[in-house]
Coordinates of C-alpha atoms and ligand atoms in Angstrom, one line a residue:
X1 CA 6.7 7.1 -16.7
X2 CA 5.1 10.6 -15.6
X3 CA 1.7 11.7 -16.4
X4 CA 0.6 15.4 -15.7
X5 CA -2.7 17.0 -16.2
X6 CA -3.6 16.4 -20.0
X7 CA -4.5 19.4 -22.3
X8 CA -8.3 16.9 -22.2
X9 CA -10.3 14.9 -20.5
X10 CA -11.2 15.3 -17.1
X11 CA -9.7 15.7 -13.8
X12 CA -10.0 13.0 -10.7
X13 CA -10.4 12.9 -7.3
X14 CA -11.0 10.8 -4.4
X15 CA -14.7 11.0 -3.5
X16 CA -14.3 8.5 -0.3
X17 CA -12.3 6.1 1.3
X18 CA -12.5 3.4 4.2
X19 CA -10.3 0.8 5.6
X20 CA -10.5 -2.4 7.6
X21 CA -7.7 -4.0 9.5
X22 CA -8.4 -7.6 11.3
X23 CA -9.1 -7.8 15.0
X24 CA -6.2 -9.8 16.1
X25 CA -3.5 -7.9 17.5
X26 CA 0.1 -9.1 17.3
X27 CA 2.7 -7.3 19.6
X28 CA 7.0 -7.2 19.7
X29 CA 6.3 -9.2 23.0
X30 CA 4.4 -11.9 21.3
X31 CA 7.1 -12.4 18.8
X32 CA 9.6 -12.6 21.2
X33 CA 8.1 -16.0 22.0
X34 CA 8.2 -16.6 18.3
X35 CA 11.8 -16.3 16.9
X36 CA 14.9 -14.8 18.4
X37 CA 13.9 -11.1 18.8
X38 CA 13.1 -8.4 21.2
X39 CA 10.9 -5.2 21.1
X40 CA 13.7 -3.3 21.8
X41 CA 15.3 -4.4 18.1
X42 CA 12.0 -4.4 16.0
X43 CA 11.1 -1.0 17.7
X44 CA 14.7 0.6 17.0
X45 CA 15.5 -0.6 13.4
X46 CA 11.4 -0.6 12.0
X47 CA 9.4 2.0 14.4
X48 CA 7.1 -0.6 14.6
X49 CA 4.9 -2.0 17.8
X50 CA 2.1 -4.2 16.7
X51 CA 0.5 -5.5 12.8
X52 CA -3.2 -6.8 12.7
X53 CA -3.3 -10.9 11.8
X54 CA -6.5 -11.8 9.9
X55 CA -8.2 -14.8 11.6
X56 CA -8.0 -18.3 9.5
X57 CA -11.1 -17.4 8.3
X58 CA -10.6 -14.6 7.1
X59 CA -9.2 -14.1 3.3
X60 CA -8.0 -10.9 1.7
X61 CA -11.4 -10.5 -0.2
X62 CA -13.1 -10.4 3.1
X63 CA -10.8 -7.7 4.2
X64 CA -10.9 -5.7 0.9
X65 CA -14.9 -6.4 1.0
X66 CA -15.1 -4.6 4.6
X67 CA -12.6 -1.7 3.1
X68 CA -14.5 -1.0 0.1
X69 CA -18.4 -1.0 1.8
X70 CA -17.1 1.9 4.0
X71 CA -15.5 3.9 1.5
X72 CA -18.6 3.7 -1.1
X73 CA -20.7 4.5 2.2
X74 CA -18.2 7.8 2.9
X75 CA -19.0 8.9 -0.7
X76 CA -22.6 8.8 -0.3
X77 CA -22.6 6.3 -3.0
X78 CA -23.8 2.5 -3.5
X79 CA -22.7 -0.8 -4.8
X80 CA -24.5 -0.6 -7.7
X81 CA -23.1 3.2 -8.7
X82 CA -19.5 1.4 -9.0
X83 CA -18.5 0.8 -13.1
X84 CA -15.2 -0.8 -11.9
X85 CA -13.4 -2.4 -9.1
X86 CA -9.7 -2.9 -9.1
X87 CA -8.0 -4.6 -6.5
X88 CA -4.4 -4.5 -5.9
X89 CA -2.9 -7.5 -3.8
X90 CA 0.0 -9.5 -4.0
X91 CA -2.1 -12.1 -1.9
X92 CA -4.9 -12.9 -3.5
X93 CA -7.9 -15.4 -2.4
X94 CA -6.5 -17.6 -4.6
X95 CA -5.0 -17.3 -8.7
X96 CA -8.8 -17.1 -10.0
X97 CA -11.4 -15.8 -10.1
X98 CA -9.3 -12.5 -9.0
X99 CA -10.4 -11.1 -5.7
X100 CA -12.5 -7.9 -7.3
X101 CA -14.9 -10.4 -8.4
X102 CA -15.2 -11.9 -5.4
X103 CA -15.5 -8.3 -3.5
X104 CA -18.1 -7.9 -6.4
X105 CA -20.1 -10.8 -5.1
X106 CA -19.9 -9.8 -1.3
X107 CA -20.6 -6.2 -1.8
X108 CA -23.1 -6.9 -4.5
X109 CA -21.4 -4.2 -6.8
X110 CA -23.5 -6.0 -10.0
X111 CA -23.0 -3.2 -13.0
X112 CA -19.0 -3.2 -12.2
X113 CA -16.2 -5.0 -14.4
X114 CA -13.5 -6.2 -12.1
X115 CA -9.9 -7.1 -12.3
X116 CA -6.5 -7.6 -9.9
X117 CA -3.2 -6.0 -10.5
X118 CA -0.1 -6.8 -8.6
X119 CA 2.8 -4.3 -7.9
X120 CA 3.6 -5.3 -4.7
X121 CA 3.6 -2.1 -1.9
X122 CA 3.4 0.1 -4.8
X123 CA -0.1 -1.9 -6.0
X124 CA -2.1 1.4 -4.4
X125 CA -0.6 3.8 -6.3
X126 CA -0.3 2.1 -9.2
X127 CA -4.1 1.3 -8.6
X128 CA -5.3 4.5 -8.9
X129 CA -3.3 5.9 -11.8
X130 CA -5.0 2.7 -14.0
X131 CA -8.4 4.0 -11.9
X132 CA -7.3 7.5 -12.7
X133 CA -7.3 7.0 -16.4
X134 CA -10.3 5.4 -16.9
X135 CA -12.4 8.3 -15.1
X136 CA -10.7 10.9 -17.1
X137 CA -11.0 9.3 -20.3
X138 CA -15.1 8.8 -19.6
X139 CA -14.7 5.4 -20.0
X140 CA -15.9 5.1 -16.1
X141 CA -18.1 7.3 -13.7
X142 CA -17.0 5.6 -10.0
X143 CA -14.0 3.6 -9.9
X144 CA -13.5 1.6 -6.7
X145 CA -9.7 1.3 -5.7
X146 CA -9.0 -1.3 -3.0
X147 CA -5.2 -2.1 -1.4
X148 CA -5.9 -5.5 0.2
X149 CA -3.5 -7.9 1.9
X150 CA -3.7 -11.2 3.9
X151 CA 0.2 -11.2 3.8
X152 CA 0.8 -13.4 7.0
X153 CA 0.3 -16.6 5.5
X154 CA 3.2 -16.1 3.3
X155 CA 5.7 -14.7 5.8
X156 CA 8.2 -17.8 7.2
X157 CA 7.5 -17.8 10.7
X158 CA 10.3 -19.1 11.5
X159 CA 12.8 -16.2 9.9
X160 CA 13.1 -13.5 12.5
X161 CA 14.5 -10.8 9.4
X162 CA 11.2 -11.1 7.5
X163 CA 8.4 -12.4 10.2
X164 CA 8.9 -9.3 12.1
X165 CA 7.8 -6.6 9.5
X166 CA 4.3 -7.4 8.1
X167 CA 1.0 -7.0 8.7
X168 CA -2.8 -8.0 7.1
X169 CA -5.2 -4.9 6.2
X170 CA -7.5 -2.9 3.3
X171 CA -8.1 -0.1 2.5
X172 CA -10.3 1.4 -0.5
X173 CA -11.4 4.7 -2.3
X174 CA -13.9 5.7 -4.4
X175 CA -12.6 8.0 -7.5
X176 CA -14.8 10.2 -9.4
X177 CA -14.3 13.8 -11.6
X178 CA -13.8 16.7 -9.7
X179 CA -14.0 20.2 -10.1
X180 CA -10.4 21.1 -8.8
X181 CA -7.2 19.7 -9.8
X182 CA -7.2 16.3 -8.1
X183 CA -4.9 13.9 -8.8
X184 CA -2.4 16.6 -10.1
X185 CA 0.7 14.3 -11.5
X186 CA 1.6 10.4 -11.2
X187 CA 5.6 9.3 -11.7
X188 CA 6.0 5.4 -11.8
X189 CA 9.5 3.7 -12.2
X190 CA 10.4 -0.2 -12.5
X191 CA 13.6 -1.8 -12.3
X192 CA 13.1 -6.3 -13.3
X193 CA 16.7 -6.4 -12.9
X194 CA 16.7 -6.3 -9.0
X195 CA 13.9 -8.6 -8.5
X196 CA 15.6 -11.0 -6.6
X197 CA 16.1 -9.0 -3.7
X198 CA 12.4 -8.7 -2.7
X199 CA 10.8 -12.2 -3.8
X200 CA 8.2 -14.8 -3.1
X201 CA 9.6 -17.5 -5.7
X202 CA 6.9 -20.7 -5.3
X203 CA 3.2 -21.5 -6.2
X204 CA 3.3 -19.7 -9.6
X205 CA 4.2 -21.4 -12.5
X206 CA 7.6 -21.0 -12.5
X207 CA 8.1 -23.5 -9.2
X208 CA 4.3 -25.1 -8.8
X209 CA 3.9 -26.3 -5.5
X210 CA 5.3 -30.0 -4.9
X211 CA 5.9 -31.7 -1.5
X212 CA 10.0 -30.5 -2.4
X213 CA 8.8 -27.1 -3.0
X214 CA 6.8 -26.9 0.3
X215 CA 9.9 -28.2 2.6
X216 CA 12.2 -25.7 0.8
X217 CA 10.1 -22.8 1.9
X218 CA 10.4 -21.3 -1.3
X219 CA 6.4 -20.1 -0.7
X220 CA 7.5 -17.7 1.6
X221 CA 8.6 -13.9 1.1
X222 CA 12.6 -13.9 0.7
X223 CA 14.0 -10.0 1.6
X224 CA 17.8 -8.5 1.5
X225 CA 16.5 -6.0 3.8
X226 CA 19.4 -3.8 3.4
X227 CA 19.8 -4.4 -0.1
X228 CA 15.9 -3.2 -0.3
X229 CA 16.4 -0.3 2.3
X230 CA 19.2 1.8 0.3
X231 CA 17.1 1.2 -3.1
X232 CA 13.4 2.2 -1.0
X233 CA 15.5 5.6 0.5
X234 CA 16.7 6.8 -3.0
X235 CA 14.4 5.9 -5.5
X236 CA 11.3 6.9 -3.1
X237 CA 13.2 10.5 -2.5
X238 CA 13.9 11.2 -6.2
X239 CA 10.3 10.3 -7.4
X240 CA 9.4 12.3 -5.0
X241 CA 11.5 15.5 -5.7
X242 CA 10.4 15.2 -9.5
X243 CA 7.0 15.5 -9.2
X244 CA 7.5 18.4 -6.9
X245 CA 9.7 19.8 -9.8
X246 CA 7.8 18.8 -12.3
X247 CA 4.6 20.5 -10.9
X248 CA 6.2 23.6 -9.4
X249 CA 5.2 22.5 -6.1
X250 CA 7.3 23.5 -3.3
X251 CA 7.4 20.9 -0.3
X252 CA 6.0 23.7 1.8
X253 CA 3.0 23.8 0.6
X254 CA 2.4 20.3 1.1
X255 CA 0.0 19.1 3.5
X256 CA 1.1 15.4 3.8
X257 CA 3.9 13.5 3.1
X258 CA 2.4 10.1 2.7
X259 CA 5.0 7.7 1.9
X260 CA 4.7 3.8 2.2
X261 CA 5.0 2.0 5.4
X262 CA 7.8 -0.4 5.6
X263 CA 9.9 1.3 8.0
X264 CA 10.6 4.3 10.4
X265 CA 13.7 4.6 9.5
X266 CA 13.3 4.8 5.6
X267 CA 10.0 7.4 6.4
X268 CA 12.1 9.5 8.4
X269 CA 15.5 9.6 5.3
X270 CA 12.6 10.5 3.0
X271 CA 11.0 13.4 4.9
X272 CA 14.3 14.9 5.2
X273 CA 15.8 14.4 1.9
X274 CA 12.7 16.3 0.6
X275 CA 12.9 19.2 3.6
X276 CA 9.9 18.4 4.8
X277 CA 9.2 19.3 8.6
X278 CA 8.5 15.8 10.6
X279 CA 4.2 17.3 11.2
X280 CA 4.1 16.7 7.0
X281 CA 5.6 13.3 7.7
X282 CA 2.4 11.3 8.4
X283 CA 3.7 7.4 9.9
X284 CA 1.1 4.7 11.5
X285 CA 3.7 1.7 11.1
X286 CA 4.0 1.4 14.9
X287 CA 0.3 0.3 14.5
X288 CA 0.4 -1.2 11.5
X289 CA 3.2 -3.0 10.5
X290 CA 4.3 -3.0 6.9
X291 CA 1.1 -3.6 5.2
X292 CA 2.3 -3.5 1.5
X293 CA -0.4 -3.1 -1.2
X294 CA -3.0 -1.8 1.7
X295 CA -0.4 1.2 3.8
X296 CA -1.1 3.9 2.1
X297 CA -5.0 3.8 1.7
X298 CA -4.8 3.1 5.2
X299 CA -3.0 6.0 6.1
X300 CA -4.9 7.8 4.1
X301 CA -8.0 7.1 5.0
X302 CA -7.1 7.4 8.8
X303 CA -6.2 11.2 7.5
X304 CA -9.1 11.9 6.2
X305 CA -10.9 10.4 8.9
X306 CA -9.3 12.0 11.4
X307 CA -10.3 15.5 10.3
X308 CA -7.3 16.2 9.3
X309 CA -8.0 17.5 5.5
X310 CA -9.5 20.5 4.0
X311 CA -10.7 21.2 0.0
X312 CA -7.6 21.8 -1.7
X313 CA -5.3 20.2 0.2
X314 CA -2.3 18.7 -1.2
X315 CA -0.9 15.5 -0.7
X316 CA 2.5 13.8 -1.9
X317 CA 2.1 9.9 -2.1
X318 CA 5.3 8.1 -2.3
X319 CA 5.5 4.3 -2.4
X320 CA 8.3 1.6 -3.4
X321 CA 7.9 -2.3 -2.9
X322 CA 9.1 -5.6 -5.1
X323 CA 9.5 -5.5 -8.4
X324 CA 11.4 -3.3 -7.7
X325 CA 8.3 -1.0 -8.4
X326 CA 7.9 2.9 -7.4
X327 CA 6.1 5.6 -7.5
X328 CA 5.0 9.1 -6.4
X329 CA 1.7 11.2 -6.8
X330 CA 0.5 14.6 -6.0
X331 CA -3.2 15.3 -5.9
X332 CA -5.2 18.1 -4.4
X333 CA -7.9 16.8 -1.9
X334 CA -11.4 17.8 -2.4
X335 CA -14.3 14.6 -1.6
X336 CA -16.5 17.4 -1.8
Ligands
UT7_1 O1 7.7 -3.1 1.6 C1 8.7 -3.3 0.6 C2 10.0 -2.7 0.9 N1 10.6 -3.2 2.1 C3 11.4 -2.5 2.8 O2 11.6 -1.3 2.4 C4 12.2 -3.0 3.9 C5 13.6 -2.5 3.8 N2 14.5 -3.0 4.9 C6 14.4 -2.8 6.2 O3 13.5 -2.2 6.6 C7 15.5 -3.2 7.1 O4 16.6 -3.6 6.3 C8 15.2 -4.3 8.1 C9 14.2 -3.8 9.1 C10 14.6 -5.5 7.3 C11 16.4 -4.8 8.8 O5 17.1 -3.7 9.5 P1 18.6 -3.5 9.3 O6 19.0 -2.3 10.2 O7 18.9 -3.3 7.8 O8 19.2 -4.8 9.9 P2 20.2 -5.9 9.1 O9 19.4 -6.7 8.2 O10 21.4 -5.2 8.7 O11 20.6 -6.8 10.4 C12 21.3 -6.3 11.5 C13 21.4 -7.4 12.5 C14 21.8 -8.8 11.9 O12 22.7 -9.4 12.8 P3 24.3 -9.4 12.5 O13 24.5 -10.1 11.2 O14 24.7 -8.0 12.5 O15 24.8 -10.2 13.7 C15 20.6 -9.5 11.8 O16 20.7 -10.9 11.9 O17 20.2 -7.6 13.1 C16 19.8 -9.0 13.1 N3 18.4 -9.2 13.0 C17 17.6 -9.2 14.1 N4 17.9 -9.2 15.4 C18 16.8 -9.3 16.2 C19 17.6 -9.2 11.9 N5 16.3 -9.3 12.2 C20 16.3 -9.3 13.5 C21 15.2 -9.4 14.5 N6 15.5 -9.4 15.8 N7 13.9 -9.5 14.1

């Protein structure tokens, strides 16, 4: 599916973002205690260091709650100005109420409707086309995007190929209409046919949870990481180079590469499949971990943070998880 800039309606930008990622730090060195693993390994094949592990306490609406008071406070903006929330998760609080309404409740958002969609890593993106679309139709003034996940409960701790990669975090933006160009064009692929290769099977309806369930494991995230890795590479590059050729936007001009976190490896293939020079290459998974449905708010919203953008700006968002699900998007930055 693409969308470019319709011949009506309004154009959409990010106003503000903010993020939250839980205290607890966990490093290659602890997990070497864990499973049969070394730094050396996780560092070389993944880039990555450390992931944040939310406290027991903690549930993914607390993080998105955190994520999205921050990025309604960077837009200058309160609770009560929000018409929507939409939270994207593939680890929700629990299978209902979905989690916006509980972020409603915590942030005391009262005028907004709420609902959850689930695309896996792609959930951001995804996120804020549906946001997109509402704002430019008129049908909603502030839309409040959040990228939530309290993954670690799900990953086996015991299975050194999966337990290795993620990592618990939120992040959130506020979209609005703009002046400028915005969110310029959105591409967003599916393919049901390879869902098996990237699966969390149990707890749904399909296998409800049962004592024989539970033993099997079948509640945790099942990966062919190499399987996934080849698919992430091409379909990532080529919804990638379409929107650039699509738009008429050379890679040059972009500001930001900001592709989804899974892996170093897979980042790096991307950046130079598209030409792009490694500064346009922006990667926090050494910090991070693989975040899914929160990496590229957080990455974003460390840019942004940092200093790091100007008005007009442009950005290339590029993002892959289970599904398999995909996407790219290209947007001009102005939270003026
Ligand atoms: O976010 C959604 C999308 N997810 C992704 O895009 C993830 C895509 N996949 C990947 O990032 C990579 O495939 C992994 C990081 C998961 C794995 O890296 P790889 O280079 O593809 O390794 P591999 O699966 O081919 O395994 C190579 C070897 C195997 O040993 P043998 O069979 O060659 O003896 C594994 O058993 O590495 C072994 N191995 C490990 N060794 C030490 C796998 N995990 C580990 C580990 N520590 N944690």
């Amino acid at each position: 599916m693409t969308n470019g800039t319709p011949p009506f309606g309004r154009t959409v930008r990010i106003k503000g973002t903010g993020s939250y990622v839980p205290e607890r730090i966990l490093t290659n060195r602890e997990l070497e205690s864990i499973v049969d693993t070394t730094d050396e390994w996780i560092y070389s094949r993944t880039g990555m260091r450390e992931r944040h592990i939310a406290a027991d306490h903690e549930a993914t609406s607390d993080l998105a709650a955190i994520a999205a008071q921050r990025a309604i406070e960077n837009s200058g903006l309160t609770p009560a100005d929000m018409d929507m929330i939409l939270v994207c998760t593939s680890s929700p609080d629990m299978f209902f109420p979905n989690t916006a309404c509980l972020v409603q409740k915590k942030i005391g958002a009262h005028r907004a409707f709420c609902f959850d969609m689930e695309a896996a890593c792609s959930g951001f993106l995804y996120g804020l086309e549906v946001g997109r679309q509402f704002v430019q139709s008129s049908s909603a003034e502030n839309v409040l995007v959040i990228g939530a996940e309290k993954i670690s409960p799900f990953v086996n701790w015991k299975d050194r190929t999966t337990c290795v990669l993620f990592g618990d975090g939120a992040g959130a933006a506020v979209l609005q209409a703009g002046n400028g160009r915005g969110i310029m064009e959105t591409i967003m692929g599916s393919d049901g046919l390879l869902a098996d290769l990237l699966i969390m099977p149990g707890g749904g309806s399909r296998y409800p949870p049962t004592p024989e369930t539970l033993k099997s494991g079948i509640h945790f995230i099942q990966m062919q990481g190499r399987e996934v890795f080849k698919h992430a590479v091409s379909n990532m590059t080529k919804a990638a180079l379409d929107i650039l050729k699509h738009t008429g936007v050379s890679i040059a001009d972009v500001k930001y590469i900001i592709p989804h976190q899974a892996n170093a490896r897979i980042i790096h293939a991307i950046g130079q499949r598209l030409g792009g020079r490694p500064d346009q290459v922006y990667m926090n998974v050494e910090r991070y971990g693989n975040t899914s449905a929160a990496s590229v708010i957080l990455a974003l919203d460390e840019v942004a943070r940092g200093g790091q953008l100007e008005k007009g700006d442009l950005l290339l968002f590029v993002v892959f998880g289970a599904g398999f699900t995909w996407g790219a998007m290209l947007m001009e930055w102005d939270n003026s």
